[in-house]
Structure formats: structure tokens, C-alpha cells
PDB file of C-alpha atoms and ligand atoms in Angstrom:
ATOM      1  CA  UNK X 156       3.605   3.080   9.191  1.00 47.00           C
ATOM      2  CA  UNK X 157       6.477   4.831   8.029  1.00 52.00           C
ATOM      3  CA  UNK X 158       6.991   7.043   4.889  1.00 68.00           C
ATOM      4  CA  UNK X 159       8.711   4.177   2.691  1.00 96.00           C
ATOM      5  CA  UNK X 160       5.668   2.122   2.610  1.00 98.00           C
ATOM      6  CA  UNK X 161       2.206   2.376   0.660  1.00 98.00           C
ATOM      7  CA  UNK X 162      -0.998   0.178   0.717  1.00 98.00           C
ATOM      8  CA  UNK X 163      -2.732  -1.695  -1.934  1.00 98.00           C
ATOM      9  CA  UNK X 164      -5.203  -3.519  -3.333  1.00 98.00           C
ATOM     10  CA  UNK X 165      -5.929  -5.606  -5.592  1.00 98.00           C
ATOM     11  CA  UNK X 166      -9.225  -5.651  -7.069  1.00 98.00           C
ATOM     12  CA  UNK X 167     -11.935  -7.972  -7.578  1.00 98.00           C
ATOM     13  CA  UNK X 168     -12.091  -7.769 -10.824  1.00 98.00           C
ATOM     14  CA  UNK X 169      -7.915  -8.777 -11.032  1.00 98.00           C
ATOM     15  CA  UNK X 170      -8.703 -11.457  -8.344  1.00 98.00           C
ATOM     16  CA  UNK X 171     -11.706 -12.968 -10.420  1.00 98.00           C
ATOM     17  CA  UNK X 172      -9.795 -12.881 -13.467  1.00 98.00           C
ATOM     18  CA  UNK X 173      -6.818 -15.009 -11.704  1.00 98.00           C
ATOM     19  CA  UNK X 174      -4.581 -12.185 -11.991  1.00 98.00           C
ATOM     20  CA  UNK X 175      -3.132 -12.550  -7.912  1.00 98.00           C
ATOM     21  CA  UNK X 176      -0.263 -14.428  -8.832  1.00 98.00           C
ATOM     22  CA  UNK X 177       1.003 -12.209 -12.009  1.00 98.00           C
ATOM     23  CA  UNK X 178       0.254  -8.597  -9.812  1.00 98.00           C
ATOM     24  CA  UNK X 179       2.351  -9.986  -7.023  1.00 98.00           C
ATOM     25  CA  UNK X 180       4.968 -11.025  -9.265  1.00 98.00           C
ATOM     26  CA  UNK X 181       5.181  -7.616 -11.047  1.00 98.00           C
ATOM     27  CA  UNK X 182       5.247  -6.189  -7.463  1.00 98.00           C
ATOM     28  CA  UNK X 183       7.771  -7.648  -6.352  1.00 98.00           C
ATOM     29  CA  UNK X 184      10.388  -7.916  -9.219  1.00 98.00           C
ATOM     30  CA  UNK X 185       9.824  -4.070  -8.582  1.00 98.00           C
ATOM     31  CA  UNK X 186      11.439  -4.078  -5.765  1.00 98.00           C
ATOM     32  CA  UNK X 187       8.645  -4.004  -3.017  1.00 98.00           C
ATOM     33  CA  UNK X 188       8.881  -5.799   0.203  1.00 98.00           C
ATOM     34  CA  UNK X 189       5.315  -7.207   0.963  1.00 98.00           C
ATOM     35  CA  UNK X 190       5.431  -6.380   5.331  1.00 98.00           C
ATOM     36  CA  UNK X 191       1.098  -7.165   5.392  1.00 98.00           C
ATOM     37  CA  UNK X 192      -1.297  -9.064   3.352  1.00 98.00           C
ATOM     38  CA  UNK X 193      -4.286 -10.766   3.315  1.00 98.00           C
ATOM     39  CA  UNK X 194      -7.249 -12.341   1.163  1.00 98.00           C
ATOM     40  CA  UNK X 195     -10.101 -10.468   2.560  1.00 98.00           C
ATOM     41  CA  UNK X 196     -14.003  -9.234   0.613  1.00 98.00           C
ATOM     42  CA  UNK X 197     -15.072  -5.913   1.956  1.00 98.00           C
ATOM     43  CA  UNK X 198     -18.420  -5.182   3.165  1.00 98.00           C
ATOM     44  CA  UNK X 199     -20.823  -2.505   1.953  1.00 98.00           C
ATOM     45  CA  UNK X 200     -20.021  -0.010   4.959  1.00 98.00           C
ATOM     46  CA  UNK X 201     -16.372  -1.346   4.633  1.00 98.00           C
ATOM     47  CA  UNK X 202     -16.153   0.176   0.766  1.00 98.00           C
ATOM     48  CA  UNK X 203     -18.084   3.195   1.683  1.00 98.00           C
ATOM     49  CA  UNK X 204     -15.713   4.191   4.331  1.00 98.00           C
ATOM     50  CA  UNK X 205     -12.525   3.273   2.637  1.00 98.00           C
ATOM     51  CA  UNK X 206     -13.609   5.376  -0.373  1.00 98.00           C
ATOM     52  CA  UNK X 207     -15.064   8.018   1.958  1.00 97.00           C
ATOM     53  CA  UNK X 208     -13.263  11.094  -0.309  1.00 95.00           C
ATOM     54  CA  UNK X 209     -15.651   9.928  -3.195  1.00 97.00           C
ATOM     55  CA  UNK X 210     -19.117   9.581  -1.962  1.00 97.00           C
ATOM     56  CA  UNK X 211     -20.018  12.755  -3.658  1.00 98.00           C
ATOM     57  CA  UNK X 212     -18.544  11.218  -7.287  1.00 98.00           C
ATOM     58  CA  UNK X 213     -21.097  10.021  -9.637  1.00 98.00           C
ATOM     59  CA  UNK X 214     -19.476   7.023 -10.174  1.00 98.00           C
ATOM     60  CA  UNK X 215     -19.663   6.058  -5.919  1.00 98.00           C
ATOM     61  CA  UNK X 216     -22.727   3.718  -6.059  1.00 98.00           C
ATOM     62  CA  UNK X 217     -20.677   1.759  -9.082  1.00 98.00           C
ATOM     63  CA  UNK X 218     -17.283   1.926  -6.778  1.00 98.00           C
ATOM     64  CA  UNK X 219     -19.154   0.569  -3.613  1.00 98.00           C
ATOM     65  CA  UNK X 220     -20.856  -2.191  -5.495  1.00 98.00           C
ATOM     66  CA  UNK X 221     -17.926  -2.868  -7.689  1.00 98.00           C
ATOM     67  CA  UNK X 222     -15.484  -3.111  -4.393  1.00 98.00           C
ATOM     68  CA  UNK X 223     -17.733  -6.080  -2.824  1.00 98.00           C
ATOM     69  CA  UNK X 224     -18.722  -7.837  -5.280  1.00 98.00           C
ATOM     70  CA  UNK X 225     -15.843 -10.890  -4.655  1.00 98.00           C
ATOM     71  CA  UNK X 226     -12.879 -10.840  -2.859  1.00 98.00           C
ATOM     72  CA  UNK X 227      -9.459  -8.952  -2.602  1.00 98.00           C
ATOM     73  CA  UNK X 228      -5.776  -8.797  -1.571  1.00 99.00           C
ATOM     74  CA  UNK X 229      -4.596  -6.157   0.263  1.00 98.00           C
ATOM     75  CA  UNK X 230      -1.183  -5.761   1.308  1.00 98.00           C
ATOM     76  CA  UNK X 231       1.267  -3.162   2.582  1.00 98.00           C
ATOM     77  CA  UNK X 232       4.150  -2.473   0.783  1.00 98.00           C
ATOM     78  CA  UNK X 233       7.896  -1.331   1.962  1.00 98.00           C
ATOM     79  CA  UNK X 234      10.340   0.255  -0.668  1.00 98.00           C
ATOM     80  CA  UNK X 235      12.688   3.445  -0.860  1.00 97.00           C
ATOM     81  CA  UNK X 236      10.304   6.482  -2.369  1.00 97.00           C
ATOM     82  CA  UNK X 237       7.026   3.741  -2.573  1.00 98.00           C
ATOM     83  CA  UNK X 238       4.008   6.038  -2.572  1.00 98.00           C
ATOM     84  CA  UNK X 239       5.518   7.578  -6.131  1.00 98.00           C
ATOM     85  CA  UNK X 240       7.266   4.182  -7.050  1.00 98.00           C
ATOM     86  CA  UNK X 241       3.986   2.303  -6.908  1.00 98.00           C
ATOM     87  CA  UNK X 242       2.023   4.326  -8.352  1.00 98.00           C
ATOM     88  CA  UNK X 243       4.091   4.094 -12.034  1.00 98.00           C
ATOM     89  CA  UNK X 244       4.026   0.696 -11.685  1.00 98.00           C
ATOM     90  CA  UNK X 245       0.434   1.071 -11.498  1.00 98.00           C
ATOM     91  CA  UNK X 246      -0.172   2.912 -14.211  1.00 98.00           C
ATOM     92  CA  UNK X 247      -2.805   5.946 -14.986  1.00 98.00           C
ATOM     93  CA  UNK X 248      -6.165   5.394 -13.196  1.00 97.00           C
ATOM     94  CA  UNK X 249      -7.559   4.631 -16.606  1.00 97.00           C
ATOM     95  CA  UNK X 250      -5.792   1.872 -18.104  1.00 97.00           C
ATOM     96  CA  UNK X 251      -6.301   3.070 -21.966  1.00 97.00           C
ATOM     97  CA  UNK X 252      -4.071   5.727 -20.844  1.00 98.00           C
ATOM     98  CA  UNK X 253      -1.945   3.567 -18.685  1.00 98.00           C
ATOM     99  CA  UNK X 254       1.960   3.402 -19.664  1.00 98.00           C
ATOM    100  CA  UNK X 255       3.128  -0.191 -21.801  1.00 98.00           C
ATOM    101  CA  UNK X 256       4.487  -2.911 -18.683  1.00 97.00           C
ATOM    102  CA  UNK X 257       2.232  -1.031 -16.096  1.00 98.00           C
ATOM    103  CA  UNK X 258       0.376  -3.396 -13.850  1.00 98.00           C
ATOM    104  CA  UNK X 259      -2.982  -1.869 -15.285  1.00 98.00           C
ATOM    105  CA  UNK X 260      -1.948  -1.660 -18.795  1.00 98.00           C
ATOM    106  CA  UNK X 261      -1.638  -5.809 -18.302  1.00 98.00           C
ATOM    107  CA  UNK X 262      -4.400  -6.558 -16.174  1.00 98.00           C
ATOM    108  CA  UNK X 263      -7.307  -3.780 -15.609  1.00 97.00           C
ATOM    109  CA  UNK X 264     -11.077  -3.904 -18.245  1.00 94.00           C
ATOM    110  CA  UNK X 265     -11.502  -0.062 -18.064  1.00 97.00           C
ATOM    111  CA  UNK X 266     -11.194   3.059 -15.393  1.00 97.00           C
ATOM    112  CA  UNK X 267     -13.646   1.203 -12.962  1.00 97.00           C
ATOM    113  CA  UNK X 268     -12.505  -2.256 -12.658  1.00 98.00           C
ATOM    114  CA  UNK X 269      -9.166  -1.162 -13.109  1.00 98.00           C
ATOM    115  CA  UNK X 270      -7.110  -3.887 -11.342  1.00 98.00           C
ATOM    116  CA  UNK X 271      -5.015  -2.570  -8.391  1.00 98.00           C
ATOM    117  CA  UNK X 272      -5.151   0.228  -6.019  1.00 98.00           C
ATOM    118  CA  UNK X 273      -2.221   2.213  -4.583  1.00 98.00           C
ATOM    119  CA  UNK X 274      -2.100   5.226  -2.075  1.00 98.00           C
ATOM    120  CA  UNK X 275      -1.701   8.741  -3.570  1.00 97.00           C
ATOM    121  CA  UNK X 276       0.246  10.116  -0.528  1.00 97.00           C
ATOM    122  CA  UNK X 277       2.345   8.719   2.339  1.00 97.00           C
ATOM    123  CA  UNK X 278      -0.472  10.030   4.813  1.00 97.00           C
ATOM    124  CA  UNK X 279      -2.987   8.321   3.000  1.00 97.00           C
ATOM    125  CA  UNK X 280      -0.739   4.983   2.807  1.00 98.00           C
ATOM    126  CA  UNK X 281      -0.949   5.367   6.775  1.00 97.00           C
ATOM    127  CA  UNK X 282      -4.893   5.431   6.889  1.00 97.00           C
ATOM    128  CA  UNK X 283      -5.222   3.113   4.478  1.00 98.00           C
ATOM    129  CA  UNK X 284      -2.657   0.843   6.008  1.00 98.00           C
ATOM    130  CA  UNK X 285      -4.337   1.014   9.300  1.00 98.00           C
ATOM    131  CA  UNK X 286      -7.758   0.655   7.789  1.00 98.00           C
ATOM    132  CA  UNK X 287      -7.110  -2.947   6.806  1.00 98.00           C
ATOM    133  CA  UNK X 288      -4.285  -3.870   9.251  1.00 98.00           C
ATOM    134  CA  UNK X 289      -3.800  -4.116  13.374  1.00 97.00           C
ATOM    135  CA  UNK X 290      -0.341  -3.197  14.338  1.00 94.00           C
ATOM    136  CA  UNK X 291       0.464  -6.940  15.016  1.00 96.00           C
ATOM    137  CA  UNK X 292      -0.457  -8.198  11.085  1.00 97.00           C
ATOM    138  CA  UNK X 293       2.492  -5.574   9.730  1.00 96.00           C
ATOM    139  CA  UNK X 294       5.918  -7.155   9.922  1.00 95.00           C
TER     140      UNK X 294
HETATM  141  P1  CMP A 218      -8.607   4.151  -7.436  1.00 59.83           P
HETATM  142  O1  CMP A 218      -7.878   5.318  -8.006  1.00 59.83           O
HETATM  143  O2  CMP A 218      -7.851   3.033  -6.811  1.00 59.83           O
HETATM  144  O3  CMP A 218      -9.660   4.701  -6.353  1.00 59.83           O
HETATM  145  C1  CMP A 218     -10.847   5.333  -6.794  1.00 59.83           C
HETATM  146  C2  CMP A 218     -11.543   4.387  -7.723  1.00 59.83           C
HETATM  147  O4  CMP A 218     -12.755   4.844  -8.283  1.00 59.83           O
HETATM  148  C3  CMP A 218     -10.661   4.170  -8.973  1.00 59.83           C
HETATM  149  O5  CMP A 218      -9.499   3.489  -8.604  1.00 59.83           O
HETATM  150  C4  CMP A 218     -11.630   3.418  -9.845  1.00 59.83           C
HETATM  151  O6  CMP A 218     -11.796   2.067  -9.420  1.00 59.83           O
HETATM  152  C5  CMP A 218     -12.905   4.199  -9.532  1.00 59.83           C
HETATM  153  N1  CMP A 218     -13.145   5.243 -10.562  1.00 59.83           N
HETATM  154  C6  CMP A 218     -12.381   6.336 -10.804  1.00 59.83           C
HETATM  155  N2  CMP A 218     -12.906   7.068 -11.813  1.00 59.83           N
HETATM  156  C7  CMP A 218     -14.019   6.416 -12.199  1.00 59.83           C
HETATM  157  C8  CMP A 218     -15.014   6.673 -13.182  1.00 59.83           C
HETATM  158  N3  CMP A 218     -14.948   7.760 -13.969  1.00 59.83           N
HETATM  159  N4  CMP A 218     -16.033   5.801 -13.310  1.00 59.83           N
HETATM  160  C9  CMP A 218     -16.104   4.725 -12.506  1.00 59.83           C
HETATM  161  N5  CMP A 218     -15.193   4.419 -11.532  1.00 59.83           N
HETATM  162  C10 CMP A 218     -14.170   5.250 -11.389  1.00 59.83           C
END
């Protein structure tokens, strides 16, 4: 994956609420190219690898269970500058503190179920692009 693309999710808690069609549309009036996607639920060891970095957070048990509770869309996204460009569409991880318009501000309950996930760094949109996709399901 190159450096103009980023990975995300979106949550089950977004997905349950019937919030797929409304993320999308924010995403892509944005700007982003959608190159991967799929409708997918992730398993227990699935949720605890993805979110390896934070198995020592308090809040990991709640993430894990949170994660696979229903299902999700992830996707890989292609823009100019899209690591930093998604991430203020996103919005701070906590949506009470999330900017007015931001795709959390409009859809996420509270810093857990908060809606949508985006990569914090273009070498982390790579893993986490590869974690979910084979070569041949990126276009
Ligand atoms: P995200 O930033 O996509 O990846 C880590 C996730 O952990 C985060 O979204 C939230 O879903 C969750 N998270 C972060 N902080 C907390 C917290 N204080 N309590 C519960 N869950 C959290």
C-alpha cells in the first residue's frame, strides 16, 4: 500500500445503528477513493491482534468485546495526504471533544463505541491494510 492511502473501519456500534450509508457518504464527498472494502465481524483473536498496541490498556477487555460484538466495514482508502486527511474527518477519539461536521461528532455514543476507525500513520495504514486485505481485494 502506498503512502496516499489509510484503512478504516467502521464500527459496530455505527453499523448497528444504520449509520453505513451516511459514513460512506461523508467519506467520500471528502474526497476519498474507496480501492478495498468489505462487510466482515471480527473474531475474538481477530480484535486482539488488530488492537495488539493496547492489550496492556485498561479499557482492552471492553475494546475486544466491543469490536465483535456485530459486524463491520472495513475499507481502504486512497487520497492525496489521507492518513492526516482522515483522521479530521474523523474527529477526536472522544467524540464530546470531536470537531462540529466530523464523522464522530455525527455518529459515535462516547470514546468506546466511537463510530469509525482510521490509521494514525502511513506505516500503520500498511499493517492495517494488509491485516484485513489480500493483495488481489485492493484495486
Ligand atoms: P481507535 O482510536 O480507533 O482505536 C483504539 C480504540 O480503543 C478507540 O478507537 C476506542 O474505540 C477505544 N478506546 C480508546 N480509549 C478508550 C477508553 N478510555 N475507554 C474505552 N475504550 C477506549
Amino acid at each position: 500500500m502506498t503512502t496516499n492511502r489509510t484503512f478504516t473501519m467502521i464500527k459496530p456500534d455505527a453499523v448497528a445503528n444504520g449509520h453505513i450509508g451516511g459514513i460512506l457518504d461523508k467519506i467520500t464527498s471528502a474526497g476519498f477513493k474507496i480501492v478495498a472494502m468489505k462487510y466482515t465481524q471480527l473474531s475474538r483473536r481477530d480484535a486482539q491482534e488488530f488492537y495488539a498496541v493496547h492489550r496492556e490498556r485498561p479499557f482492552f477487555g471492553e475494546l475486544v468485546q466491543f469490536m465483535t460484538r456485530g459486524p463491520i466495514v472495513s475499507a481502504i482508502l486512497e487520497k492525496d495526504n489521507a492518513v492526516e486527511d482522515f483522521r479530521a474527518l474523523i474527529g477526536a477519539t472522544n467524540p464530546a471533544e470531536a470537531a462540529e461536521g466530523t464523522i464522530r461528532k455525527m455518529y459515535a455514543t462516547d470514546i468506546a463505541e466511537n463510530a469509525v476507525h482510521g490509521s494514525d500513520s502511513d506505516e500503520n495504514a500498511t499493517i492495517e491494510g494488509a491485516f484485513h486485505f489480500s493483495g488481489r481485494e485492493i484495486y
